PDB file of C-alpha atoms in Angstrom:
ATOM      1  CA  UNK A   1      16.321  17.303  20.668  1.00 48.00           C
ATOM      2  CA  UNK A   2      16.451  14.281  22.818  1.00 60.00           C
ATOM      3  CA  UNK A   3      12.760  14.959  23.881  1.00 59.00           C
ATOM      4  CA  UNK A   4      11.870  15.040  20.188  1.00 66.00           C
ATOM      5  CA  UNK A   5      13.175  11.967  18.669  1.00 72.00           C
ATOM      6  CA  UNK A   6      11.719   9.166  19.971  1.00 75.00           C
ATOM      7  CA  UNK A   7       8.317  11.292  19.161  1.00 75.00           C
ATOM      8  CA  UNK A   8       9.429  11.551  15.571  1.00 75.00           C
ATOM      9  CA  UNK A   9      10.628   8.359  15.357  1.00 81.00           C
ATOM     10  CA  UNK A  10       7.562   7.213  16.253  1.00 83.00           C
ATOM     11  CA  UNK A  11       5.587   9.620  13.404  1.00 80.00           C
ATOM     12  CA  UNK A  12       8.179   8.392  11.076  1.00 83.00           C
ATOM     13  CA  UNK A  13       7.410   4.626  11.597  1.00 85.00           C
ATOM     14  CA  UNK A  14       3.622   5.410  11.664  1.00 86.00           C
ATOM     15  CA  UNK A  15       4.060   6.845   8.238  1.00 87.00           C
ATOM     16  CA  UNK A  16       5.755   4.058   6.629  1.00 88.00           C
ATOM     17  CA  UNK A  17       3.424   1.944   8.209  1.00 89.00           C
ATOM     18  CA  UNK A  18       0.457   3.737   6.115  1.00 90.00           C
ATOM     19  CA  UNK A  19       2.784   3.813   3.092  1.00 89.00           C
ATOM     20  CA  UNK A  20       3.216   0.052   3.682  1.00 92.00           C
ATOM     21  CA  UNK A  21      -0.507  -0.191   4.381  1.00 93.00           C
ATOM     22  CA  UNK A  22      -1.658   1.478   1.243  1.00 93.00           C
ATOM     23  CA  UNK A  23       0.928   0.044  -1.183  1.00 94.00           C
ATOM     24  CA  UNK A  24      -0.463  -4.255   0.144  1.00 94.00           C
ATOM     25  CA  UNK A  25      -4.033  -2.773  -0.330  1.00 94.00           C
ATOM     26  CA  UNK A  26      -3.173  -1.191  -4.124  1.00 94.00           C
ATOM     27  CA  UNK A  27      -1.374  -4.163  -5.243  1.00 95.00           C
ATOM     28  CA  UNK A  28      -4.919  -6.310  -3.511  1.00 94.00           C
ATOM     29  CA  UNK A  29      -6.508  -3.792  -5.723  1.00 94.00           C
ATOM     30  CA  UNK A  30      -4.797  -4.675  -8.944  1.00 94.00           C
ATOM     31  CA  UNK A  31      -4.381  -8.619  -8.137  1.00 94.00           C
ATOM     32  CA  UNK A  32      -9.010  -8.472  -7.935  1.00 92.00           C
ATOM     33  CA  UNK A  33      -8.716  -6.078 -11.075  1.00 91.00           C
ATOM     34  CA  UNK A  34      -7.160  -8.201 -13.171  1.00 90.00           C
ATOM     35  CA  UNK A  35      -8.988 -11.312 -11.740  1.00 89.00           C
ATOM     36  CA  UNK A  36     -12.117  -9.960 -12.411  1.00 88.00           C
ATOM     37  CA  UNK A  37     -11.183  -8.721 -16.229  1.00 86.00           C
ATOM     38  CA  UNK A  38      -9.704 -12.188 -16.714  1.00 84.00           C
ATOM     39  CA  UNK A  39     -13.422 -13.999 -15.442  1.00 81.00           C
ATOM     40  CA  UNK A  40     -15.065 -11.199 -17.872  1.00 75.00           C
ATOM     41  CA  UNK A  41     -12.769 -12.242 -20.930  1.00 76.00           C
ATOM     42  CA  UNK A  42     -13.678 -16.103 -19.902  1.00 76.00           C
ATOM     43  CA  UNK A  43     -17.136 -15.334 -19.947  1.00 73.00           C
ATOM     44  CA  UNK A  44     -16.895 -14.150 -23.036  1.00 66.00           C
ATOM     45  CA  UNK A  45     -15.544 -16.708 -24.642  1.00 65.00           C
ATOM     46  CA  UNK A  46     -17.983 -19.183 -23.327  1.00 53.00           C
TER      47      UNK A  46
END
Protein backbone atom coordinates (compact mmCIF):
# COMPACT_ATOMS: atom_id res chain seq x y z
CA UNK A 1 0.00 0.00 0.00
CA UNK A 2 2.87 2.26 0.65
CA UNK A 3 4.09 1.66 -3.00
CA UNK A 4 0.63 2.71 -4.17
CA UNK A 5 -0.12 5.95 -2.63
CA UNK A 6 2.04 8.39 -3.64
CA UNK A 7 1.05 6.91 -7.32
CA UNK A 8 -2.57 7.58 -6.52
CA UNK A 9 -2.03 10.57 -4.97
CA UNK A 10 -0.54 11.70 -7.80
CA UNK A 11 -3.71 10.39 -10.26
CA UNK A 12 -5.87 11.98 -7.72
CA UNK A 13 -4.26 15.50 -8.00
CA UNK A 14 -4.01 15.08 -11.84
CA UNK A 15 -7.73 14.64 -11.83
CA UNK A 16 -8.68 17.60 -9.94
CA UNK A 17 -6.35 19.39 -11.88
CA UNK A 18 -8.53 18.55 -15.19
CA UNK A 19 -11.68 19.11 -13.12
CA UNK A 20 -10.14 22.50 -12.20
CA UNK A 21 -9.01 22.88 -15.81
CA UNK A 22 -12.34 22.28 -17.38
CA UNK A 23 -14.55 24.10 -14.84
CA UNK A 24 -11.95 27.95 -15.60
CA UNK A 25 -12.44 27.00 -19.35
CA UNK A 26 -16.59 26.49 -18.97
CA UNK A 27 -17.03 29.48 -16.92
CA UNK A 28 -14.42 31.36 -20.04
CA UNK A 29 -17.05 29.73 -22.08
CA UNK A 30 -20.07 31.33 -20.53
CA UNK A 31 -18.27 34.83 -19.59
CA UNK A 32 -17.62 35.06 -24.17
CA UNK A 33 -21.31 33.64 -24.40
CA UNK A 34 -22.90 36.11 -22.77
CA UNK A 35 -20.49 38.85 -24.10
CA UNK A 36 -21.17 38.04 -27.41
CA UNK A 37 -25.25 37.85 -26.92
CA UNK A 38 -24.93 41.16 -25.08
CA UNK A 39 -22.82 42.87 -28.45
CA UNK A 40 -25.74 41.04 -30.59
CA UNK A 41 -28.62 42.69 -28.43
CA UNK A 42 -26.48 46.17 -28.79
CA UNK A 43 -26.37 45.77 -32.31
CA UNK A 44 -29.67 45.49 -32.44
CA UNK A 45 -30.65 48.26 -30.92
CA UNK A 46 -28.46 50.48 -32.94
Amino acid sequence: MKVDYPYMKTIVEFNSGIITTAAVIHILNLILLFIDKAQYTQNIKI
